[in-house]
Amino acid sequence: MSKENICIVYGGKSAEHDVSILTAQSVINAMDKDIYNIDIIYITNDGEWIKGQPITEPIEDAEVLRLAKRDETPITHLLRQSTNGGTYDTIFPLLHGPNGEDGTIQGLFEVLDLPYVGNGVLSASSSMDKLVMKQLFANRGLPQLPYVSFLRSEFEKYRSNIIELVNTKLEYPVFVKPANLGSSVGISRCTNKEELIKGIEEALQFDRKLVVEQGVEAREIEVAVLGNDYPETTLPGEVVKDVSFYDYKAKYKDGNVKLQIPADLPEDVAETLRNMAVEAFKATDCSGLVRADFFVTEDHTIYINETNAMPGFTKFSMYPLLWKNMDMSYSELITRLIELAKERYADKKKIKYKMD
């Protein structure tokens, strides 16, 4: 049987560039190289696309994935032809943050009529924008914590009013979040007005739109979702922290967290979380993969926090470990995602684009 041609696209013009490289290393190493021909395309921090040599062996050091050789080949050609001369069966984007999981690169794949892993334009963009996501969740009846949202220009013009609004509507601690970033980049936990102002100024370096959300004393529970029209879910897992806030450093550098899989929850609460994860998946018309994140209080009140349409696949990541608990290996999970991408592409081919 001939191998399938897969192209891994990673890096990107995003604050989550380094996370993407780590994710790419993990996925490349887990892919079955007896089944797939693996090409790589690295997008630099400046947005330049560079195609590397085919990958036939595990990547021991993620730094080798920071390709430096300049490539003058047009992007469209890079994506249309594999290094062995054939076309790609599937593009596998492993890009986090803006220009990667926000629908922009998905739009490029759509225009080029290429099958690709993960969420489409609408689902990617709406899952990336925390404010739009919250509005869609509210429309679906999913319970959420109170929040305040505003633009950079509004903060510059109405600074004192916005600070007063946050202090009136919410109680400390609050979390300040860039609307369009993940991996806890630019997020601050604030316990007073001074920290709030500092957190807002920090977050505005990463996005023009912010969400300030009510903090809550709760467990952080996550559910992995996999599929297209009929998604499946895992049992919930819990992020058990040794730190007060599960930030970027804790996630990707220190490893100061423990993932308890499955989470110690009553059966009915776990089932509710799984059902809510599917509702969140459908709320943003997702496909392929999503990780749904929740807060669960001591009395088992549930609040949905967010969905991540491109969860990381590093050795610290919850998503593949949740599926491992369901007896799906990392390699099998990647194969399943590629199959789902081809399934969705075949389904889209049924759409008519011209009248008879």
Coordinates of N, CA and C in Angstrom, one line a residue, residues 22-256:
L22 N 6.9 23.0 19.7 CA 6.9 21.8 20.6 C 5.8 20.9 20.1
T23 N 4.7 21.4 19.8 CA 3.6 20.6 19.3 C 3.9 19.8 18.0
A24 N 4.6 20.5 17.1 CA 5.0 19.9 15.9 C 6.0 18.7 16.1
Q25 N 6.9 18.9 17.0 CA 7.9 17.9 17.4 C 7.2 16.6 17.9
S26 N 6.2 16.9 18.8 CA 5.5 15.7 19.4 C 4.7 15.0 18.3
V27 N 4.0 15.7 17.5 CA 3.1 15.0 16.5 C 4.0 14.3 15.5
I28 N 5.1 14.9 15.0 CA 5.9 14.3 14.0 C 6.5 13.0 14.6
N29 N 6.9 13.0 15.8 CA 7.5 11.8 16.4 C 6.5 10.7 16.6
A30 N 5.2 11.1 16.8 CA 4.2 10.1 17.0 C 3.6 9.5 15.7
M31 N 3.8 10.1 14.6 CA 3.2 9.7 13.4 C 3.9 8.4 12.9
D32 N 3.1 7.5 12.3 CA 3.5 6.2 11.8 C 4.2 6.5 10.5
K33 N 5.5 6.4 10.4 CA 6.3 6.7 9.2 C 6.2 5.6 8.2
D34 N 5.6 4.5 8.6 CA 5.4 3.4 7.6 C 4.1 3.7 6.8
I35 N 3.3 4.6 7.3 CA 2.0 4.9 6.6 C 2.1 6.3 5.9
Y36 N 2.9 7.2 6.5 CA 2.9 8.6 6.0 C 4.2 9.0 5.5
N37 N 4.3 9.7 4.4 CA 5.4 10.6 4.0 C 5.2 11.9 4.6
I38 N 6.1 12.4 5.4 CA 5.9 13.6 6.2 C 6.8 14.7 5.7
D39 N 6.1 15.8 5.2 CA 6.8 17.0 4.8 C 6.5 18.0 5.9
I40 N 7.4 19.0 6.0 CA 7.2 20.1 7.0 C 7.3 21.5 6.3
I41 N 6.5 22.4 6.8 CA 6.6 23.8 6.4 C 6.6 24.6 7.7
Y42 N 7.7 25.4 7.8 CA 7.9 26.2 9.0 C 7.5 27.7 8.6
I43 N 6.6 28.3 9.4 CA 6.3 29.7 9.2 C 7.1 30.5 10.3
T44 N 7.9 31.4 9.9 CA 8.8 32.1 10.9 C 7.9 33.1 11.6
N45 N 8.5 33.7 12.6 CA 7.9 34.8 13.4 C 7.5 36.0 12.5
D46 N 8.3 36.1 11.4 CA 8.0 37.2 10.4 C 7.0 36.8 9.4
G47 N 6.5 35.6 9.4 CA 5.5 35.2 8.5 C 6.1 34.6 7.2
E48 N 7.4 34.3 7.1 CA 7.9 33.6 6.0 C 7.7 32.1 6.0
W49 N 7.4 31.5 4.9 CA 7.2 30.1 4.8 C 8.4 29.4 4.3
I50 N 8.9 28.4 5.0 CA 10.1 27.7 4.6 C 9.8 26.2 4.6
K51 N 10.1 25.5 3.5 CA 9.8 24.1 3.5 C 11.1 23.3 3.8
G52 N 11.0 22.3 4.7 CA 12.1 21.5 5.1 C 12.2 20.2 4.3
Q53 N 13.2 19.5 4.6 CA 13.4 18.1 4.1 C 12.4 17.2 4.7
P54 N 12.0 16.1 3.9 CA 11.0 15.2 4.5 C 11.6 14.6 5.8
I55 N 10.6 14.3 6.7 CA 11.0 13.7 8.0 C 10.9 12.2 7.9
T56 N 11.9 11.5 8.2 CA 11.9 10.1 8.2 C 12.3 9.5 9.6
E57 N 12.9 10.3 10.5 CA 13.3 9.9 11.8 C 12.7 10.8 12.9
P58 N 12.7 10.3 14.1 CA 12.2 11.2 15.2 C 13.0 12.4 15.4
I59 N 12.4 13.5 15.8 CA 13.1 14.8 16.1 C 13.5 14.8 17.5
E60 N 14.8 14.7 17.8 CA 15.2 14.7 19.2 C 15.3 16.1 19.8
D61 N 15.6 17.1 19.0 CA 15.7 18.5 19.5 C 14.8 19.4 18.7
A62 N 13.8 20.0 19.4 CA 12.8 20.8 18.7 C 13.4 22.0 18.0
E63 N 14.6 22.4 18.4 CA 15.2 23.6 17.8 C 15.6 23.3 16.3
V64 N 15.7 22.1 15.9 CA 16.1 21.8 14.5 C 14.9 22.1 13.6
L65 N 13.7 22.3 14.2 CA 12.5 22.6 13.4 C 12.4 24.1 13.1
R66 N 13.3 24.9 13.7 CA 13.4 26.4 13.4 C 14.2 26.5 12.1
L67 N 13.6 26.3 11.0 CA 14.3 26.3 9.7 C 14.8 27.7 9.4
A68 N 16.0 27.8 8.8 CA 16.6 29.1 8.6 C 16.8 29.4 7.1
K69 N 16.8 28.3 6.3 CA 17.0 28.5 4.8 C 15.9 29.2 4.2
R70 N 16.2 30.3 3.5 CA 15.1 31.0 2.8 C 14.5 30.3 1.6
D71 N 13.2 30.4 1.4 CA 12.6 29.6 0.4 C 11.8 30.6 -0.5
E72 N 12.1 30.8 -1.7 CA 11.5 31.7 -2.6 C 10.3 31.1 -3.4
T73 N 10.0 29.8 -3.1 CA 8.9 29.1 -3.7 C 7.6 29.7 -3.3
P74 N 6.7 30.0 -4.2 CA 5.4 30.6 -3.8 C 4.6 29.7 -2.8
I75 N 3.9 30.2 -1.8 CA 3.2 29.5 -0.8 C 2.3 28.5 -1.5
T76 N 1.6 28.9 -2.5 CA 0.6 28.0 -3.1 C 1.3 26.7 -3.7
H77 N 2.5 26.9 -4.2 CA 3.2 25.7 -4.7 C 3.7 24.8 -3.6
L78 N 4.1 25.4 -2.5 CA 4.6 24.7 -1.3 C 3.5 23.7 -0.8
L79 N 2.3 24.2 -0.9 CA 1.2 23.5 -0.3 C 0.6 22.5 -1.3
R80 N 0.8 22.7 -2.6 CA 0.2 21.8 -3.6 C 1.0 20.6 -4.0
Q81 N 2.3 20.7 -3.7 CA 3.1 19.5 -4.2 C 4.1 19.1 -3.1
S82 N 4.0 17.8 -2.9 CA 4.9 17.2 -1.9 C 6.3 17.0 -2.4
T83 N 7.3 16.8 -1.5 CA 8.7 16.6 -2.0 C 8.9 15.4 -2.9
N84 N 8.0 14.4 -2.8 CA 8.1 13.2 -3.6 C 7.4 13.4 -4.9
G85 N 6.9 14.6 -5.2 CA 6.2 14.8 -6.5 C 4.7 14.7 -6.5
G86 N 4.1 14.1 -5.5 CA 2.7 13.9 -5.5 C 2.0 15.1 -4.8
T87 N 0.7 15.1 -4.8 CA -0.1 16.1 -4.0 C -0.3 15.6 -2.6
Y88 N -0.7 16.5 -1.7 CA -0.9 16.2 -0.3 C -2.3 15.6 -0.1
D89 N -2.3 14.5 0.6 CA -3.6 13.9 1.0 C -4.2 14.7 2.1
T90 N -3.4 15.3 3.0 CA -3.9 16.1 4.1 C -2.9 17.1 4.5
I91 N -3.3 18.3 4.8 CA -2.4 19.3 5.5 C -2.8 19.2 7.0
F92 N -1.7 19.2 7.8 CA -1.9 19.1 9.2 C -1.4 20.4 9.9
P93 N -2.2 21.4 10.0 CA -1.7 22.6 10.7 C -1.6 22.5 12.2
L94 N -0.5 22.8 12.7 CA -0.2 22.8 14.2 C 0.2 24.2 14.6
L95 N -0.7 25.1 14.3 CA -0.5 26.5 14.6 C -1.4 27.0 15.7
H96 N -0.8 27.8 16.6 CA -1.6 28.3 17.7 C -1.7 29.8 17.6
G97 N -2.8 30.3 18.1 CA -3.0 31.8 18.1 C -3.3 32.4 16.8
P98 N -3.3 33.7 16.7 CA -3.6 34.5 15.5 C -2.8 34.0 14.3
N99 N -3.4 34.0 13.1 CA -2.8 33.6 11.9 C -2.6 32.1 11.8
G100 N -3.2 31.3 12.8 CA -2.9 29.9 12.8 C -4.2 29.1 13.1
E101 N -4.8 29.5 14.2 CA -6.0 28.7 14.6 C -7.3 29.6 14.6
D102 N -7.2 30.8 14.0 CA -8.2 31.8 14.0 C -9.0 31.8 12.7
G103 N -8.9 30.9 11.9 CA -9.6 30.8 10.6 C -8.9 31.4 9.4
T104 N -7.8 32.1 9.6 CA -7.1 32.8 8.5 C -6.4 31.8 7.6
I105 N -5.6 30.9 8.2 CA -4.9 29.9 7.4 C -5.9 28.9 6.9
Q106 N -6.9 28.6 7.6 CA -8.0 27.7 7.2 C -8.6 28.2 5.9
G107 N -8.8 29.5 5.8 CA -9.3 30.1 4.6 C -8.4 29.9 3.4
L108 N -7.1 30.0 3.6 CA -6.2 29.7 2.6 C -6.3 28.3 2.1
F109 N -6.4 27.3 3.0 CA -6.6 25.9 2.6 C -7.9 25.7 1.8
E110 N -8.9 26.5 2.2 CA -10.2 26.4 1.5 C -10.1 26.9 0.1
V111 N -9.5 28.0 0.0 CA -9.3 28.6 -1.4 C -8.5 27.7 -2.3
L112 N -7.5 27.1 -1.7 CA -6.6 26.1 -2.5 C -7.3 24.8 -2.6
D113 N -8.4 24.6 -2.0 CA -9.2 23.3 -2.1 C -8.3 22.1 -1.6
L114 N -7.8 22.3 -0.4 CA -7.0 21.3 0.2 C -7.6 20.7 1.5
P115 N -7.6 19.4 1.6 CA -8.1 18.8 2.9 C -7.1 19.1 4.0
Y116 N -7.6 19.4 5.2 CA -6.8 19.8 6.3 C -7.4 19.3 7.6
V117 N -6.5 19.1 8.6 CA -7.0 18.6 9.9 C -7.5 19.8 10.7
G118 N -8.6 19.5 11.4 CA -9.1 20.4 12.4 C -10.2 21.2 11.9
N119 N -10.5 22.3 12.6 CA -11.7 23.1 12.4 C -11.6 24.0 11.2
G120 N -12.8 24.3 10.6 CA -12.9 25.2 9.5 C -12.8 26.6 9.8
V121 N -13.1 27.5 8.8 CA -12.9 28.9 9.0 C -13.8 29.5 10.1
L122 N -15.1 29.2 10.0 CA -16.0 29.8 11.0 C -15.8 29.3 12.4
S123 N -15.6 27.9 12.5 CA -15.4 27.4 13.8 C -14.1 27.8 14.5
A124 N -13.1 27.9 13.6 CA -11.8 28.3 14.1 C -11.8 29.7 14.6
S125 N -12.4 30.6 13.8 CA -12.4 32.0 14.2 C -13.3 32.3 15.4
S126 N -14.4 31.6 15.5 CA -15.3 31.9 16.6 C -14.8 31.2 17.9
S127 N -14.1 30.1 17.7 CA -13.5 29.5 18.9 C -12.3 30.3 19.4
M128 N -11.6 31.0 18.5 CA -10.4 31.8 18.9 C -10.8 33.0 19.6
D129 N -11.9 33.7 19.2 CA -12.2 34.9 19.9 C -13.1 34.6 21.1
K130 N -12.5 34.9 22.3 CA -13.2 34.5 23.5 C -14.5 35.2 23.7
L131 N -14.7 36.5 23.2 CA -15.9 37.2 23.3 C -17.0 36.6 22.4
V132 N -16.7 36.3 21.2 CA -17.6 35.7 20.2 C -18.0 34.3 20.8
M133 N -17.0 33.6 21.2 CA -17.3 32.3 21.8 C -18.3 32.3 23.0
K134 N -18.1 33.3 23.9 CA -19.0 33.4 25.0 C -20.4 33.8 24.5
Q135 N -20.5 34.6 23.5 CA -21.9 34.9 23.0 C -22.6 33.7 22.4
L136 N -21.8 32.9 21.7 CA -22.4 31.7 21.1 C -22.7 30.6 22.2
F137 N -21.9 30.6 23.2 CA -22.2 29.7 24.3 C -23.5 30.1 25.0
A138 N -23.7 31.4 25.2 CA -24.9 32.0 25.8 C -26.1 31.6 25.0
N139 N -26.0 31.7 23.7 CA -27.1 31.3 22.8 C -27.5 29.9 22.9
R140 N -26.5 29.0 23.3 CA -26.7 27.6 23.4 C -27.2 27.3 24.9
G141 N -27.2 28.3 25.7 CA -27.7 28.0 27.1 C -26.6 27.4 28.0
L142 N -25.3 27.6 27.7 CA -24.3 27.0 28.5 C -23.9 28.0 29.6
P143 N -23.8 27.6 30.9 CA -23.6 28.5 32.0 C -22.2 29.1 32.0
Q144 N -22.0 30.4 32.2 CA -20.7 31.0 32.2 C -20.6 32.0 33.4
L145 N -19.3 32.3 33.7 CA -19.1 33.3 34.8 C -19.3 34.7 34.2
P146 N -19.6 35.7 35.0 CA -19.8 37.1 34.6 C -18.4 37.6 34.0
Y147 N -18.5 38.6 33.1 CA -17.3 39.1 32.5 C -17.6 40.5 31.9
V148 N -16.5 41.2 31.6 CA -16.6 42.5 31.0 C -15.6 42.5 29.8
S149 N -16.0 43.1 28.7 CA -15.1 43.1 27.5 C -15.0 44.5 27.0
F150 N -13.9 44.8 26.4 CA -13.7 46.1 25.8 C -12.5 46.1 24.8
L151 N -12.4 47.1 24.0 CA -11.3 47.3 23.0 C -10.2 48.2 23.6
R152 N -9.1 48.1 23.0 CA -7.9 49.0 23.4 C -8.3 50.4 23.3
S153 N -9.0 50.8 22.1 CA -9.3 52.2 21.9 C -10.3 52.7 23.0
E154 N -11.2 51.8 23.4 CA -12.2 52.2 24.5 C -11.5 52.4 25.8
F155 N -10.5 51.5 26.1 CA -9.7 51.7 27.3 C -8.9 53.0 27.3
E156 N -8.4 53.3 26.2 CA -7.6 54.5 26.1 C -8.5 55.8 26.3
K157 N -9.7 55.7 25.9 CA -10.6 56.8 25.9 C -11.4 56.8 27.2
Y158 N -11.8 55.7 27.7 CA -12.7 55.6 28.9 C -12.1 54.8 30.0
R159 N -10.8 54.9 30.2 CA -10.1 54.1 31.2 C -10.7 54.0 32.6
S160 N -11.0 55.2 33.2 CA -11.6 55.2 34.5 C -13.0 54.5 34.6
N161 N -13.8 54.7 33.5 CA -15.1 54.1 33.4 C -15.0 52.6 33.4
I162 N -14.1 52.1 32.6 CA -14.0 50.7 32.4 C -13.5 50.0 33.7
I163 N -12.5 50.7 34.4 CA -12.0 50.2 35.7 C -13.2 50.1 36.7
E164 N -14.0 51.2 36.7 CA -15.2 51.3 37.6 C -16.2 50.2 37.3
L165 N -16.4 49.9 36.0 CA -17.3 48.9 35.5 C -16.9 47.5 36.0
V166 N -15.6 47.2 35.9 CA -15.1 46.0 36.3 C -15.2 45.8 37.8
N167 N -14.9 46.9 38.6 CA -15.0 46.8 40.0 C -16.5 46.7 40.5
T168 N -17.4 47.2 39.7 CA -18.8 47.2 40.1 C -19.4 45.8 39.7
K169 N -19.1 45.3 38.6 CA -19.8 44.1 38.1 C -19.2 42.8 38.6
L170 N -17.8 42.9 38.8 CA -17.1 41.7 39.2 C -16.5 41.8 40.6
E171 N -16.1 40.7 41.1 CA -15.4 40.7 42.4 C -14.0 40.1 42.2
Y172 N -13.0 40.6 43.0 CA -11.7 40.0 42.9 C -11.6 38.7 43.6
P173 N -10.8 37.8 43.1 CA -9.9 38.0 41.9 C -10.6 37.9 40.6
V174 N -10.0 38.6 39.6 CA -10.5 38.5 38.2 C -9.4 38.1 37.3
F175 N -9.7 37.6 36.1 CA -8.7 37.2 35.2 C -8.8 38.1 33.9
V176 N -7.7 38.7 33.6 CA -7.6 39.6 32.4 C -7.1 38.7 31.2
K177 N -7.8 38.7 30.1 CA -7.4 37.8 29.0 C -7.4 38.5 27.7
P178 N -6.4 38.4 26.8 CA -6.5 38.8 25.4 C -7.6 37.9 24.8
A179 N -8.5 38.5 24.0 CA -9.6 37.8 23.4 C -9.1 36.7 22.4
N180 N -8.0 36.9 21.8 CA -7.6 36.1 20.7 C -6.3 35.4 20.9
L181 N -6.0 34.9 22.1 CA -4.8 34.2 22.3 C -5.1 33.0 23.2
G182 N -4.2 32.0 23.1 CA -4.4 30.8 24.0 C -3.1 30.5 24.8
S183 N -3.0 29.3 25.3 CA -1.8 28.9 26.1 C -1.5 29.8 27.2
S184 N -2.5 30.6 27.7 CA -2.3 31.5 28.9 C -1.4 32.6 28.6
V185 N -1.1 32.9 27.3 CA -0.3 34.1 27.0 C -1.0 35.3 27.2
G186 N -0.4 36.3 28.0 CA -1.0 37.6 28.3 C -2.1 37.6 29.3
I187 N -2.3 36.5 30.0 CA -3.4 36.4 31.0 C -2.8 36.7 32.4
S188 N -3.6 37.5 33.1 CA -3.2 37.8 34.5 C -4.3 37.6 35.5
R189 N -3.9 37.1 36.7 CA -4.8 37.0 37.8 C -4.7 38.2 38.6
C190 N -5.7 38.9 38.8 CA -5.7 40.2 39.5 C -6.5 40.2 40.8
T191 N -5.9 40.7 41.9 CA -6.6 40.7 43.2 C -7.0 42.1 43.7
N192 N -6.6 43.1 42.9 CA -6.9 44.5 43.3 C -6.9 45.4 42.1
K193 N -7.2 46.6 42.3 CA -7.3 47.6 41.2 C -6.0 47.8 40.5
E194 N -4.9 47.9 41.3 CA -3.6 48.1 40.8 C -3.2 47.0 39.9
E195 N -3.4 45.8 40.3 CA -3.1 44.6 39.5 C -3.9 44.5 38.3
L196 N -5.2 44.9 38.4 CA -6.1 45.0 37.3 C -5.5 45.9 36.2
I197 N -5.1 47.1 36.5 CA -4.6 48.0 35.5 C -3.3 47.5 34.9
K198 N -2.5 46.9 35.7 CA -1.2 46.3 35.2 C -1.6 45.1 34.2
G199 N -2.5 44.3 34.6 CA -2.9 43.2 33.8 C -3.5 43.6 32.5
I200 N -4.3 44.6 32.5 CA -4.9 45.1 31.3 C -3.8 45.7 30.3
E201 N -2.9 46.4 30.9 CA -1.8 47.0 30.1 C -1.0 45.9 29.5
E202 N -0.7 44.8 30.2 CA 0.0 43.6 29.7 C -0.7 43.0 28.6
A203 N -2.0 42.7 28.8 CA -2.8 42.0 27.8 C -3.0 42.8 26.5
L204 N -3.1 44.1 26.6 CA -3.2 44.9 25.4 C -2.0 44.9 24.5
Q205 N -0.9 44.3 25.0 CA 0.3 44.1 24.1 C 0.0 43.0 23.2
F206 N -0.9 42.1 23.5 CA -1.1 40.9 22.7 C -2.4 41.0 21.8
D207 N -3.3 41.9 22.2 CA -4.6 41.9 21.4 C -5.3 43.3 21.6
R208 N -6.1 43.6 20.7 CA -6.9 44.9 20.8 C -8.2 44.7 21.5
K209 N -8.6 43.5 21.8 CA -9.8 43.2 22.5 C -9.5 42.3 23.7
L210 N -10.1 42.8 24.9 CA -9.8 42.0 26.1 C -11.1 41.5 26.7
V211 N -11.0 40.5 27.5 CA -12.1 40.0 28.4 C -11.6 39.9 29.8
V212 N -12.3 40.6 30.7 CA -12.0 40.5 32.1 C -13.1 39.6 32.8
E213 N -12.7 38.5 33.3 CA -13.7 37.5 33.8 C -13.6 37.3 35.3
Q214 N -14.8 37.0 35.9 CA -14.9 36.8 37.3 C -14.1 35.5 37.7
G215 N -13.3 35.6 38.7 CA -12.6 34.4 39.2 C -13.6 33.6 40.1
V216 N -13.3 32.3 40.2 CA -14.1 31.5 41.0 C -13.3 30.4 41.7
E217 N -13.6 30.0 42.9 CA -13.0 28.9 43.6 C -13.5 27.6 43.1
A218 N -12.8 27.0 42.2 CA -13.3 25.8 41.5 C -12.2 24.9 41.0
R219 N -12.5 23.7 40.7 CA -11.6 22.8 40.0 C -11.6 23.1 38.5
E220 N -10.5 22.9 37.9 CA -10.4 23.1 36.4 C -10.5 21.7 35.8
I221 N -11.6 21.5 35.0 CA -11.9 20.2 34.4 C -11.9 20.4 32.9
E222 N -11.4 19.4 32.2 CA -11.3 19.4 30.7 C -11.8 18.1 30.1
V223 N -12.5 18.3 29.0 CA -13.0 17.2 28.2 C -12.5 17.3 26.8
A224 N -12.0 16.2 26.2 CA -11.6 16.2 24.8 C -12.7 15.7 24.0
V225 N -12.9 16.4 22.8 CA -13.9 16.1 21.9 C -13.3 15.8 20.5
L226 N -13.8 14.7 19.9 CA -13.2 14.2 18.6 C -14.3 13.8 17.7
G227 N -14.3 14.3 16.4 CA -15.3 13.9 15.4 C -15.7 15.0 14.5
N228 N -16.7 14.8 13.7 CA -17.2 15.8 12.8 C -18.7 16.0 13.2
D229 N -19.6 15.4 12.4 CA -21.0 15.7 12.8 C -21.5 14.9 14.0
Y230 N -20.9 13.8 14.3 CA -21.2 13.0 15.5 C -20.0 12.9 16.4
P231 N -19.7 13.9 17.2 CA -18.5 13.9 18.0 C -18.6 12.9 19.2
E232 N -17.4 12.4 19.6 CA -17.2 11.6 20.8 C -16.5 12.4 21.8
T233 N -16.7 12.0 23.0 CA -16.0 12.7 24.1 C -15.2 11.7 25.0
T234 N -14.3 12.2 25.8 CA -13.6 11.4 26.8 C -14.2 11.6 28.1
L235 N -13.8 10.8 29.1 CA -14.1 11.1 30.5 C -13.3 12.4 30.8
P236 N -13.9 13.2 31.7 CA -13.2 14.5 32.1 C -11.9 14.2 32.8
G237 N -10.9 15.1 32.6 CA -9.7 15.1 33.4 C -9.6 16.4 34.2
E238 N -8.7 16.4 35.2 CA -8.6 17.6 36.0 C -7.1 18.1 36.0
V239 N -7.0 19.4 36.0 CA -5.7 20.1 36.1 C -5.5 20.4 37.6
V240 N -4.6 19.7 38.2 CA -4.3 19.9 39.6 C -3.0 20.7 39.7
K241 N -3.2 21.9 40.2 CA -2.1 22.9 40.2 C -1.3 23.0 41.5
D242 N 0.0 23.2 41.3 CA 0.9 23.5 42.5 C 1.1 25.0 42.6
V243 N 0.4 25.7 41.6 CA 0.6 27.2 41.5 C -0.8 27.8 41.5
S244 N -1.0 29.1 41.9 CA -2.3 29.7 41.9 C -2.9 29.9 40.6
F245 N -2.1 29.9 39.5 CA -2.6 30.2 38.2 C -1.8 29.3 37.2
Y246 N -2.5 28.6 36.4 CA -2.0 27.7 35.4 C -1.5 28.5 34.2
D247 N -0.4 29.2 34.3 CA 0.1 30.1 33.3 C 1.0 29.4 32.3
Y248 N 1.5 30.2 31.3 CA 2.3 29.7 30.2 C 3.5 28.9 30.8
K249 N 4.2 29.5 31.8 CA 5.4 28.9 32.3 C 5.1 27.6 33.0
A250 N 4.0 27.5 33.7 CA 3.6 26.2 34.3 C 3.2 25.2 33.3
K251 N 2.6 25.6 32.2 CA 2.1 24.7 31.2 C 3.3 24.0 30.4
Y252 N 4.2 24.9 30.0 CA 5.1 24.4 29.0 C 6.6 24.4 29.4
K253 N 6.9 24.9 30.6 CA 8.3 25.0 31.0 C 8.6 24.2 32.3
D254 N 7.8 24.6 33.4 CA 8.0 24.0 34.7 C 7.4 22.6 34.8
G255 N 6.2 22.5 34.2 CA 5.5 21.3 34.4 C 4.9 21.2 35.8
N256 N 4.7 22.3 36.5 CA 4.2 22.4 37.9 C 2.7 22.1 38.0

